[in-house]
PDB file of C-alpha atoms in Angstrom:
ATOM      1  CA  UNK A   1      -0.517   6.020  24.675  1.00 51.00           C
ATOM      2  CA  UNK A   2      -4.315   6.135  25.208  1.00 50.00           C
ATOM      3  CA  UNK A   3      -5.429   4.523  21.989  1.00 56.00           C
ATOM      4  CA  UNK A   4      -9.175   5.146  22.326  1.00 54.00           C
ATOM      5  CA  UNK A   5     -10.237   7.904  24.712  1.00 51.00           C
ATOM      6  CA  UNK A   6     -13.371   7.896  26.879  1.00 38.00           C
ATOM      7  CA  UNK A   7     -15.451  10.237  24.715  1.00 48.00           C
ATOM      8  CA  UNK A   8     -15.623   7.596  21.988  1.00 49.00           C
ATOM      9  CA  UNK A   9     -17.399   5.293  24.427  1.00 39.00           C
ATOM     10  CA  UNK A  10     -19.852   8.021  25.380  1.00 38.00           C
ATOM     11  CA  UNK A  11     -20.990   7.990  21.759  1.00 53.00           C
ATOM     12  CA  UNK A  12     -22.507   4.899  20.155  1.00 55.00           C
ATOM     13  CA  UNK A  13     -19.756   2.364  20.796  1.00 74.00           C
ATOM     14  CA  UNK A  14     -17.817   1.244  17.770  1.00 87.00           C
ATOM     15  CA  UNK A  15     -16.317  -2.248  17.579  1.00 94.00           C
ATOM     16  CA  UNK A  16     -12.707  -2.807  18.602  1.00 96.00           C
ATOM     17  CA  UNK A  17     -10.033  -2.221  15.934  1.00 98.00           C
ATOM     18  CA  UNK A  18      -6.453  -3.417  15.532  1.00 98.00           C
ATOM     19  CA  UNK A  19      -4.053  -1.518  13.297  1.00 98.00           C
ATOM     20  CA  UNK A  20      -1.838  -4.066  11.515  1.00 98.00           C
ATOM     21  CA  UNK A  21       1.439  -2.943   9.915  1.00 98.00           C
ATOM     22  CA  UNK A  22       4.626  -4.526   8.567  1.00 98.00           C
ATOM     23  CA  UNK A  23       7.859  -2.533   8.764  1.00 98.00           C
ATOM     24  CA  UNK A  24      11.484  -2.477   7.711  1.00 98.00           C
ATOM     25  CA  UNK A  25      13.680   0.603   8.191  1.00 97.00           C
ATOM     26  CA  UNK A  26      10.765   3.070   8.233  1.00 98.00           C
ATOM     27  CA  UNK A  27      11.992   5.577  10.817  1.00 97.00           C
ATOM     28  CA  UNK A  28      11.131   8.463   8.463  1.00 96.00           C
ATOM     29  CA  UNK A  29       7.505   7.353   8.144  1.00 97.00           C
ATOM     30  CA  UNK A  30       6.319   5.201  11.020  1.00 98.00           C
ATOM     31  CA  UNK A  31       5.847   7.980  13.588  1.00 98.00           C
ATOM     32  CA  UNK A  32       3.593   9.950  11.245  1.00 98.00           C
ATOM     33  CA  UNK A  33       1.553   6.811  10.512  1.00 98.00           C
ATOM     34  CA  UNK A  34       1.103   5.849  14.160  1.00 98.00           C
ATOM     35  CA  UNK A  35       0.296   9.423  15.168  1.00 98.00           C
ATOM     36  CA  UNK A  36      -2.659   9.336  12.753  1.00 98.00           C
ATOM     37  CA  UNK A  37      -4.071   6.269  14.550  1.00 97.00           C
ATOM     38  CA  UNK A  38      -4.476   8.028  17.880  1.00 90.00           C
ATOM     39  CA  UNK A  39      -8.043   8.112  19.238  1.00 89.00           C
ATOM     40  CA  UNK A  40      -9.182   5.370  16.845  1.00 96.00           C
ATOM     41  CA  UNK A  41      -7.652   1.916  17.377  1.00 97.00           C
ATOM     42  CA  UNK A  42      -7.472  -0.360  20.420  1.00 97.00           C
ATOM     43  CA  UNK A  43      -4.109  -1.900  19.613  1.00 98.00           C
ATOM     44  CA  UNK A  44      -1.270  -1.560  17.128  1.00 98.00           C
ATOM     45  CA  UNK A  45       0.310  -4.771  15.861  1.00 98.00           C
ATOM     46  CA  UNK A  46       3.618  -4.516  13.996  1.00 98.00           C
ATOM     47  CA  UNK A  47       5.740  -7.206  12.396  1.00 98.00           C
ATOM     48  CA  UNK A  48       9.236  -5.878  11.753  1.00 98.00           C
ATOM     49  CA  UNK A  49      11.646  -7.785   9.528  1.00 98.00           C
ATOM     50  CA  UNK A  50      14.862  -6.701  11.206  1.00 97.00           C
ATOM     51  CA  UNK A  51      15.056  -2.913  10.983  1.00 98.00           C
ATOM     52  CA  UNK A  52      18.502  -1.456  11.630  1.00 98.00           C
ATOM     53  CA  UNK A  53      17.253   2.099  12.179  1.00 98.00           C
ATOM     54  CA  UNK A  54      14.937   3.588  14.859  1.00 98.00           C
ATOM     55  CA  UNK A  55      11.709   2.068  13.501  1.00 98.00           C
ATOM     56  CA  UNK A  56      11.153  -0.265  16.455  1.00 98.00           C
ATOM     57  CA  UNK A  57      12.058   2.395  19.054  1.00 98.00           C
ATOM     58  CA  UNK A  58       9.581   4.865  17.547  1.00 98.00           C
ATOM     59  CA  UNK A  59       6.827   2.237  17.359  1.00 98.00           C
ATOM     60  CA  UNK A  60       7.352   1.337  21.015  1.00 98.00           C
ATOM     61  CA  UNK A  61       6.752   4.965  21.955  1.00 97.00           C
ATOM     62  CA  UNK A  62       3.235   4.593  20.527  1.00 97.00           C
ATOM     63  CA  UNK A  63       2.496   1.453  22.520  1.00 97.00           C
ATOM     64  CA  UNK A  64       2.724  -0.916  19.582  1.00 98.00           C
ATOM     65  CA  UNK A  65       3.035  -4.662  20.084  1.00 98.00           C
ATOM     66  CA  UNK A  66       6.083  -5.567  18.019  1.00 98.00           C
ATOM     67  CA  UNK A  67       7.052  -8.968  16.628  1.00 98.00           C
ATOM     68  CA  UNK A  68      10.357  -9.562  14.861  1.00 98.00           C
ATOM     69  CA  UNK A  69      10.102 -12.043  11.978  1.00 98.00           C
ATOM     70  CA  UNK A  70      12.265 -12.834   8.979  1.00 97.00           C
ATOM     71  CA  UNK A  71      10.980 -11.540   5.653  1.00 95.00           C
ATOM     72  CA  UNK A  72       8.600 -14.016   3.963  1.00 93.00           C
ATOM     73  CA  UNK A  73       7.264 -11.867   1.125  1.00 91.00           C
ATOM     74  CA  UNK A  74       4.521  -9.229   1.317  1.00 93.00           C
ATOM     75  CA  UNK A  75       1.530 -11.582   1.396  1.00 95.00           C
ATOM     76  CA  UNK A  76       2.914 -14.009   3.972  1.00 96.00           C
ATOM     77  CA  UNK A  77       4.280 -11.216   6.155  1.00 97.00           C
ATOM     78  CA  UNK A  78       0.871  -9.531   6.250  1.00 98.00           C
ATOM     79  CA  UNK A  79      -0.936 -12.832   6.816  1.00 98.00           C
ATOM     80  CA  UNK A  80       1.221 -13.326   9.892  1.00 98.00           C
ATOM     81  CA  UNK A  81      -0.341 -10.174  11.351  1.00 98.00           C
ATOM     82  CA  UNK A  82      -3.869 -11.577  11.383  1.00 98.00           C
ATOM     83  CA  UNK A  83      -3.538 -14.158  14.163  1.00 97.00           C
ATOM     84  CA  UNK A  84      -1.811 -11.557  16.358  1.00 98.00           C
ATOM     85  CA  UNK A  85      -4.777  -9.162  16.252  1.00 98.00           C
ATOM     86  CA  UNK A  86      -7.182  -9.484  19.187  1.00 98.00           C
ATOM     87  CA  UNK A  87     -10.086  -7.331  18.002  1.00 98.00           C
ATOM     88  CA  UNK A  88     -13.250  -7.593  15.908  1.00 97.00           C
ATOM     89  CA  UNK A  89     -11.892  -5.453  13.075  1.00 98.00           C
ATOM     90  CA  UNK A  90      -8.439  -5.167  11.489  1.00 98.00           C
ATOM     91  CA  UNK A  91      -7.182  -2.029   9.765  1.00 98.00           C
ATOM     92  CA  UNK A  92      -4.224  -2.919   7.542  1.00 98.00           C
ATOM     93  CA  UNK A  93      -1.848  -0.054   6.785  1.00 98.00           C
ATOM     94  CA  UNK A  94       1.478   0.369   5.056  1.00 98.00           C
ATOM     95  CA  UNK A  95       4.101   2.098   7.160  1.00 97.00           C
ATOM     96  CA  UNK A  96       4.076   5.133   4.841  1.00 98.00           C
ATOM     97  CA  UNK A  97       0.300   5.739   4.952  1.00 98.00           C
ATOM     98  CA  UNK A  98      -1.546   8.286   7.084  1.00 98.00           C
ATOM     99  CA  UNK A  99      -5.228   8.486   8.019  1.00 98.00           C
ATOM    100  CA  UNK A 100      -6.884  11.855   7.491  1.00 97.00           C
ATOM    101  CA  UNK A 101      -9.284  13.188  10.130  1.00 96.00           C
ATOM    102  CA  UNK A 102     -12.158  12.843   7.663  1.00 97.00           C
ATOM    103  CA  UNK A 103     -11.254   9.204   7.079  1.00 97.00           C
ATOM    104  CA  UNK A 104     -11.278   8.508  10.824  1.00 97.00           C
ATOM    105  CA  UNK A 105     -14.740  10.086  11.035  1.00 95.00           C
ATOM    106  CA  UNK A 106     -15.883   7.892   8.144  1.00 96.00           C
ATOM    107  CA  UNK A 107     -14.583   4.765   9.895  1.00 96.00           C
ATOM    108  CA  UNK A 108     -16.409   5.690  13.106  1.00 95.00           C
ATOM    109  CA  UNK A 109     -19.606   6.496  11.213  1.00 94.00           C
ATOM    110  CA  UNK A 110     -19.627   3.250   9.249  1.00 95.00           C
ATOM    111  CA  UNK A 111     -18.658   0.948  12.107  1.00 95.00           C
ATOM    112  CA  UNK A 112     -21.371   2.567  14.237  1.00 92.00           C
ATOM    113  CA  UNK A 113     -23.984   1.954  11.547  1.00 88.00           C
ATOM    114  CA  UNK A 114     -26.562  -0.831  11.722  1.00 78.00           C
ATOM    115  CA  UNK A 115     -25.929  -1.548   8.034  1.00 80.00           C
ATOM    116  CA  UNK A 116     -22.410  -2.838   8.302  1.00 85.00           C
ATOM    117  CA  UNK A 117     -20.334  -4.295   5.519  1.00 96.00           C
ATOM    118  CA  UNK A 118     -17.765  -6.966   6.297  1.00 97.00           C
ATOM    119  CA  UNK A 119     -14.935  -5.017   4.714  1.00 98.00           C
ATOM    120  CA  UNK A 120     -14.244  -1.518   3.424  1.00 98.00           C
ATOM    121  CA  UNK A 121     -12.171  -0.241   0.527  1.00 98.00           C
ATOM    122  CA  UNK A 122     -10.216   2.940   1.204  1.00 98.00           C
ATOM    123  CA  UNK A 123      -8.931   5.342  -1.438  1.00 98.00           C
ATOM    124  CA  UNK A 124      -5.290   6.456  -1.376  1.00 98.00           C
ATOM    125  CA  UNK A 125      -3.826   9.717  -2.618  1.00 98.00           C
ATOM    126  CA  UNK A 126      -0.091  10.143  -3.042  1.00 98.00           C
ATOM    127  CA  UNK A 127       1.824  12.990  -1.403  1.00 98.00           C
ATOM    128  CA  UNK A 128       4.671  13.667  -3.840  1.00 98.00           C
ATOM    129  CA  UNK A 129       7.325  16.388  -3.755  1.00 98.00           C
ATOM    130  CA  UNK A 130       5.445  18.386  -1.096  1.00 97.00           C
ATOM    131  CA  UNK A 131       2.048  18.230  -2.784  1.00 98.00           C
ATOM    132  CA  UNK A 132      -1.009  15.988  -2.538  1.00 98.00           C
ATOM    133  CA  UNK A 133      -1.831  14.604  -5.982  1.00 98.00           C
ATOM    134  CA  UNK A 134      -5.480  14.336  -7.001  1.00 98.00           C
ATOM    135  CA  UNK A 135      -5.156  12.504 -10.315  1.00 98.00           C
ATOM    136  CA  UNK A 136      -1.823  10.697 -10.610  1.00 98.00           C
ATOM    137  CA  UNK A 137      -1.882   7.019  -9.601  1.00 97.00           C
ATOM    138  CA  UNK A 138      -5.682   7.229  -9.447  1.00 97.00           C
ATOM    139  CA  UNK A 139      -8.050   5.539  -8.841  1.00 96.00           C
ATOM    140  CA  UNK A 140      -6.354   3.631  -6.042  1.00 97.00           C
ATOM    141  CA  UNK A 141      -8.839   1.807  -3.790  1.00 98.00           C
ATOM    142  CA  UNK A 142      -7.515  -0.855  -1.415  1.00 98.00           C
ATOM    143  CA  UNK A 143      -9.437  -3.260   0.823  1.00 98.00           C
ATOM    144  CA  UNK A 144      -7.966  -2.383   4.218  1.00 98.00           C
ATOM    145  CA  UNK A 145     -10.617  -2.445   6.974  1.00 98.00           C
ATOM    146  CA  UNK A 146     -12.084  -5.932   7.515  1.00 98.00           C
ATOM    147  CA  UNK A 147     -13.821  -8.097  10.076  1.00 97.00           C
ATOM    148  CA  UNK A 148     -11.421 -10.657  11.486  1.00 98.00           C
ATOM    149  CA  UNK A 149     -14.091 -13.379  11.447  1.00 97.00           C
ATOM    150  CA  UNK A 150     -14.543 -13.036   7.663  1.00 97.00           C
ATOM    151  CA  UNK A 151     -11.333 -14.983   7.062  1.00 98.00           C
ATOM    152  CA  UNK A 152      -9.149 -12.203   5.647  1.00 98.00           C
ATOM    153  CA  UNK A 153      -6.139 -13.434   3.690  1.00 98.00           C
ATOM    154  CA  UNK A 154      -3.493 -11.743   1.588  1.00 98.00           C
ATOM    155  CA  UNK A 155      -2.853 -13.379  -1.777  1.00 96.00           C
ATOM    156  CA  UNK A 156      -0.790 -12.584  -4.862  1.00 88.00           C
ATOM    157  CA  UNK A 157       2.759 -12.213  -6.001  1.00 75.00           C
ATOM    158  CA  UNK A 158       5.669 -10.282  -4.536  1.00 74.00           C
ATOM    159  CA  UNK A 159       4.537  -6.725  -5.357  1.00 77.00           C
ATOM    160  CA  UNK A 160       0.885  -7.099  -6.321  1.00 82.00           C
ATOM    161  CA  UNK A 161      -0.550  -8.634  -3.181  1.00 92.00           C
ATOM    162  CA  UNK A 162      -4.191  -8.011  -2.329  1.00 95.00           C
ATOM    163  CA  UNK A 163      -6.535  -8.689   0.587  1.00 98.00           C
ATOM    164  CA  UNK A 164      -9.640 -10.853   0.154  1.00 98.00           C
ATOM    165  CA  UNK A 165     -12.416 -11.802   2.597  1.00 98.00           C
ATOM    166  CA  UNK A 166     -15.576 -13.895   2.756  1.00 98.00           C
ATOM    167  CA  UNK A 167     -18.198 -11.163   2.975  1.00 97.00           C
ATOM    168  CA  UNK A 168     -19.741  -8.008   1.550  1.00 97.00           C
ATOM    169  CA  UNK A 169     -17.605  -4.943   0.936  1.00 98.00           C
ATOM    170  CA  UNK A 170     -18.230  -1.225   0.644  1.00 97.00           C
ATOM    171  CA  UNK A 171     -16.232   1.991   0.323  1.00 97.00           C
ATOM    172  CA  UNK A 172     -15.311   4.581   2.926  1.00 97.00           C
ATOM    173  CA  UNK A 173     -15.444   8.312   2.355  1.00 93.00           C
ATOM    174  CA  UNK A 174     -12.172  10.273   2.324  1.00 96.00           C
ATOM    175  CA  UNK A 175      -8.742   8.746   1.814  1.00 98.00           C
ATOM    176  CA  UNK A 176      -5.351   7.668   3.092  1.00 98.00           C
ATOM    177  CA  UNK A 177      -2.352   9.849   2.308  1.00 98.00           C
ATOM    178  CA  UNK A 178       0.493   7.804   0.820  1.00 98.00           C
ATOM    179  CA  UNK A 179       4.020   9.116   1.429  1.00 97.00           C
ATOM    180  CA  UNK A 180       5.650   6.552  -0.833  1.00 94.00           C
ATOM    181  CA  UNK A 181       8.540   8.516  -2.396  1.00 96.00           C
ATOM    182  CA  UNK A 182      11.044  10.822  -0.681  1.00 95.00           C
ATOM    183  CA  UNK A 183      12.281  12.422  -3.907  1.00 97.00           C
ATOM    184  CA  UNK A 184      12.721  11.710  -7.620  1.00 98.00           C
ATOM    185  CA  UNK A 185      15.851   9.624  -7.048  1.00 98.00           C
ATOM    186  CA  UNK A 186      14.095   7.439  -4.485  1.00 97.00           C
ATOM    187  CA  UNK A 187      11.045   7.247  -6.759  1.00 98.00           C
ATOM    188  CA  UNK A 188      12.916   5.863  -9.759  1.00 98.00           C
ATOM    189  CA  UNK A 189      15.170   3.556  -7.740  1.00 98.00           C
ATOM    190  CA  UNK A 190      12.035   2.047  -6.214  1.00 96.00           C
ATOM    191  CA  UNK A 191      10.343   1.860  -9.618  1.00 98.00           C
ATOM    192  CA  UNK A 192      13.351   0.062 -11.081  1.00 98.00           C
ATOM    193  CA  UNK A 193      13.442  -2.458  -8.243  1.00 96.00           C
ATOM    194  CA  UNK A 194       9.717  -3.160  -8.680  1.00 95.00           C
ATOM    195  CA  UNK A 195      10.216  -3.715 -12.404  1.00 97.00           C
ATOM    196  CA  UNK A 196      12.800  -6.420 -11.662  1.00 96.00           C
ATOM    197  CA  UNK A 197      10.436  -8.198  -9.254  1.00 93.00           C
ATOM    198  CA  UNK A 198       7.506  -7.901 -11.660  1.00 93.00           C
ATOM    199  CA  UNK A 199       9.585  -9.339 -14.533  1.00 96.00           C
ATOM    200  CA  UNK A 200      10.470 -12.347 -12.377  1.00 94.00           C
ATOM    201  CA  UNK A 201       6.797 -12.864 -11.556  1.00 91.00           C
ATOM    202  CA  UNK A 202       5.953 -12.691 -15.275  1.00 93.00           C
ATOM    203  CA  UNK A 203       8.709 -15.140 -16.143  1.00 94.00           C
ATOM    204  CA  UNK A 204       7.794 -17.625 -13.408  1.00 92.00           C
ATOM    205  CA  UNK A 205       4.153 -17.557 -14.524  1.00 91.00           C
ATOM    206  CA  UNK A 206       5.138 -18.458 -18.089  1.00 93.00           C
ATOM    207  CA  UNK A 207       4.838 -15.018 -19.703  1.00 93.00           C
ATOM    208  CA  UNK A 208       7.506 -14.360 -22.335  1.00 92.00           C
ATOM    209  CA  UNK A 209       9.085 -11.280 -23.872  1.00 94.00           C
ATOM    210  CA  UNK A 210       7.527  -9.634 -26.920  1.00 95.00           C
ATOM    211  CA  UNK A 211       8.821  -6.716 -28.994  1.00 96.00           C
ATOM    212  CA  UNK A 212       5.243  -5.504 -29.389  1.00 96.00           C
ATOM    213  CA  UNK A 213       4.777  -5.264 -25.617  1.00 97.00           C
ATOM    214  CA  UNK A 214       8.125  -3.522 -25.198  1.00 97.00           C
ATOM    215  CA  UNK A 215       7.234  -0.727 -27.604  1.00 97.00           C
ATOM    216  CA  UNK A 216       3.470  -0.395 -27.207  1.00 98.00           C
ATOM    217  CA  UNK A 217       2.756  -1.038 -23.513  1.00 98.00           C
ATOM    218  CA  UNK A 218       4.923   1.833 -22.150  1.00 98.00           C
ATOM    219  CA  UNK A 219       3.158   4.271 -24.507  1.00 98.00           C
ATOM    220  CA  UNK A 220      -0.225   2.955 -23.402  1.00 98.00           C
ATOM    221  CA  UNK A 221       0.819   3.256 -19.727  1.00 98.00           C
ATOM    222  CA  UNK A 222       1.829   6.912 -20.202  1.00 98.00           C
ATOM    223  CA  UNK A 223      -1.327   7.851 -22.137  1.00 98.00           C
ATOM    224  CA  UNK A 224      -3.590   6.109 -19.643  1.00 98.00           C
ATOM    225  CA  UNK A 225      -2.179   7.925 -16.615  1.00 98.00           C
ATOM    226  CA  UNK A 226      -1.416  11.315 -18.156  1.00 98.00           C
ATOM    227  CA  UNK A 227      -4.478  11.850 -20.357  1.00 98.00           C
ATOM    228  CA  UNK A 228      -7.177   9.326 -19.433  1.00 98.00           C
ATOM    229  CA  UNK A 229      -6.688   9.485 -15.650  1.00 98.00           C
ATOM    230  CA  UNK A 230      -5.888  13.221 -15.924  1.00 98.00           C
ATOM    231  CA  UNK A 231      -2.463  13.243 -14.275  1.00 98.00           C
ATOM    232  CA  UNK A 232      -1.842  16.210 -16.593  1.00 98.00           C
ATOM    233  CA  UNK A 233      -3.879  18.254 -14.076  1.00 98.00           C
ATOM    234  CA  UNK A 234      -1.243  17.549 -11.402  1.00 98.00           C
ATOM    235  CA  UNK A 235       1.272  19.636 -13.339  1.00 98.00           C
ATOM    236  CA  UNK A 236       4.925  18.629 -13.580  1.00 98.00           C
ATOM    237  CA  UNK A 237       4.390  16.032 -10.842  1.00 98.00           C
ATOM    238  CA  UNK A 238       1.728  14.391 -12.979  1.00 98.00           C
ATOM    239  CA  UNK A 239       4.132  14.247 -15.923  1.00 98.00           C
ATOM    240  CA  UNK A 240       6.784  12.614 -13.729  1.00 98.00           C
ATOM    241  CA  UNK A 241       4.221  10.085 -12.483  1.00 98.00           C
ATOM    242  CA  UNK A 242       3.120   9.188 -16.020  1.00 98.00           C
ATOM    243  CA  UNK A 243       6.721   8.997 -17.207  1.00 98.00           C
ATOM    244  CA  UNK A 244       7.581   6.687 -14.306  1.00 98.00           C
ATOM    245  CA  UNK A 245       4.698   4.421 -15.310  1.00 98.00           C
ATOM    246  CA  UNK A 246       6.128   4.181 -18.836  1.00 98.00           C
ATOM    247  CA  UNK A 247       9.634   3.673 -17.413  1.00 98.00           C
ATOM    248  CA  UNK A 248       8.426   0.879 -15.112  1.00 98.00           C
ATOM    249  CA  UNK A 249       6.682  -0.888 -17.999  1.00 98.00           C
ATOM    250  CA  UNK A 250       9.726  -0.566 -20.279  1.00 98.00           C
ATOM    251  CA  UNK A 251      12.140  -1.913 -17.682  1.00 98.00           C
ATOM    252  CA  UNK A 252       9.775  -4.739 -16.759  1.00 97.00           C
ATOM    253  CA  UNK A 253       9.839  -6.060 -20.332  1.00 98.00           C
ATOM    254  CA  UNK A 254      13.577  -5.504 -20.713  1.00 98.00           C
ATOM    255  CA  UNK A 255      14.200  -7.518 -17.553  1.00 97.00           C
ATOM    256  CA  UNK A 256      11.825 -10.172 -18.862  1.00 97.00           C
ATOM    257  CA  UNK A 257      13.920 -10.338 -22.060  1.00 97.00           C
ATOM    258  CA  UNK A 258      17.079 -10.561 -19.962  1.00 97.00           C
ATOM    259  CA  UNK A 259      15.687 -13.497 -17.990  1.00 96.00           C
ATOM    260  CA  UNK A 260      14.875 -15.293 -21.252  1.00 92.00           C
ATOM    261  CA  UNK A 261      18.406 -14.732 -22.614  1.00 93.00           C
ATOM    262  CA  UNK A 262      19.993 -15.920 -19.388  1.00 91.00           C
ATOM    263  CA  UNK A 263      17.832 -19.051 -19.477  1.00 88.00           C
ATOM    264  CA  UNK A 264      19.253 -19.922 -22.925  1.00 87.00           C
ATOM    265  CA  UNK A 265      22.784 -19.832 -21.570  1.00 82.00           C
ATOM    266  CA  UNK A 266      21.916 -22.577 -19.095  1.00 69.00           C
ATOM    267  CA  UNK A 267      20.223 -24.867 -21.611  1.00 57.00           C
TER     268      UNK A 267
END
């Protein structure tokens, strides 16, 4: 795979870029993600945590450098990518995200500029049930493109990890497309699993169950997404997204209550 063709060098040369991705059983997504990186990056670095499907085989077809490591949690797994990247810039991606052509042009434009930031936030839009959503799960900006020498590090808990750097940050035009859910069943199974993890994080940080939070917070979550963030304009998909936000919040507090009850049994 020719990762960066000659005509890019005939233009004003942009700095070298590594794409950094963690994977586990992503054969349905990884090819689409890596295809979108063509003509942009100098290397693709993947840490796989023991996929049993064709994820690794597909990644090898795109010339990726693959490392197999046991799962250490999202933050630590992504931090392990950093030392393996050999370029000036690192573009972190999830294995179900795709760069648009406009986003690639924005990356080239900004990295060719004399007024460089040290890191760039990129917006994500979710592709859900065969449609790109413009309002649901918005706004969703993630720091993803960073200079390696600005000490990037992933911090945070199991499902709310974030990237931080020592330097100035800006925003790129255009967006990533996020193919996070295959269907409604997959959507709500994933939402339920996240609610369990989030409840454990709450419990371990000392947060305790409250009836008020159980009844009020899911309503607030629905209203915020559906009316304030205008998911209503995404039609039935927007309603499902807002409902899933309320469902996630409800289950998070119910699991938090469950953890408290189970702790009493062991006293």
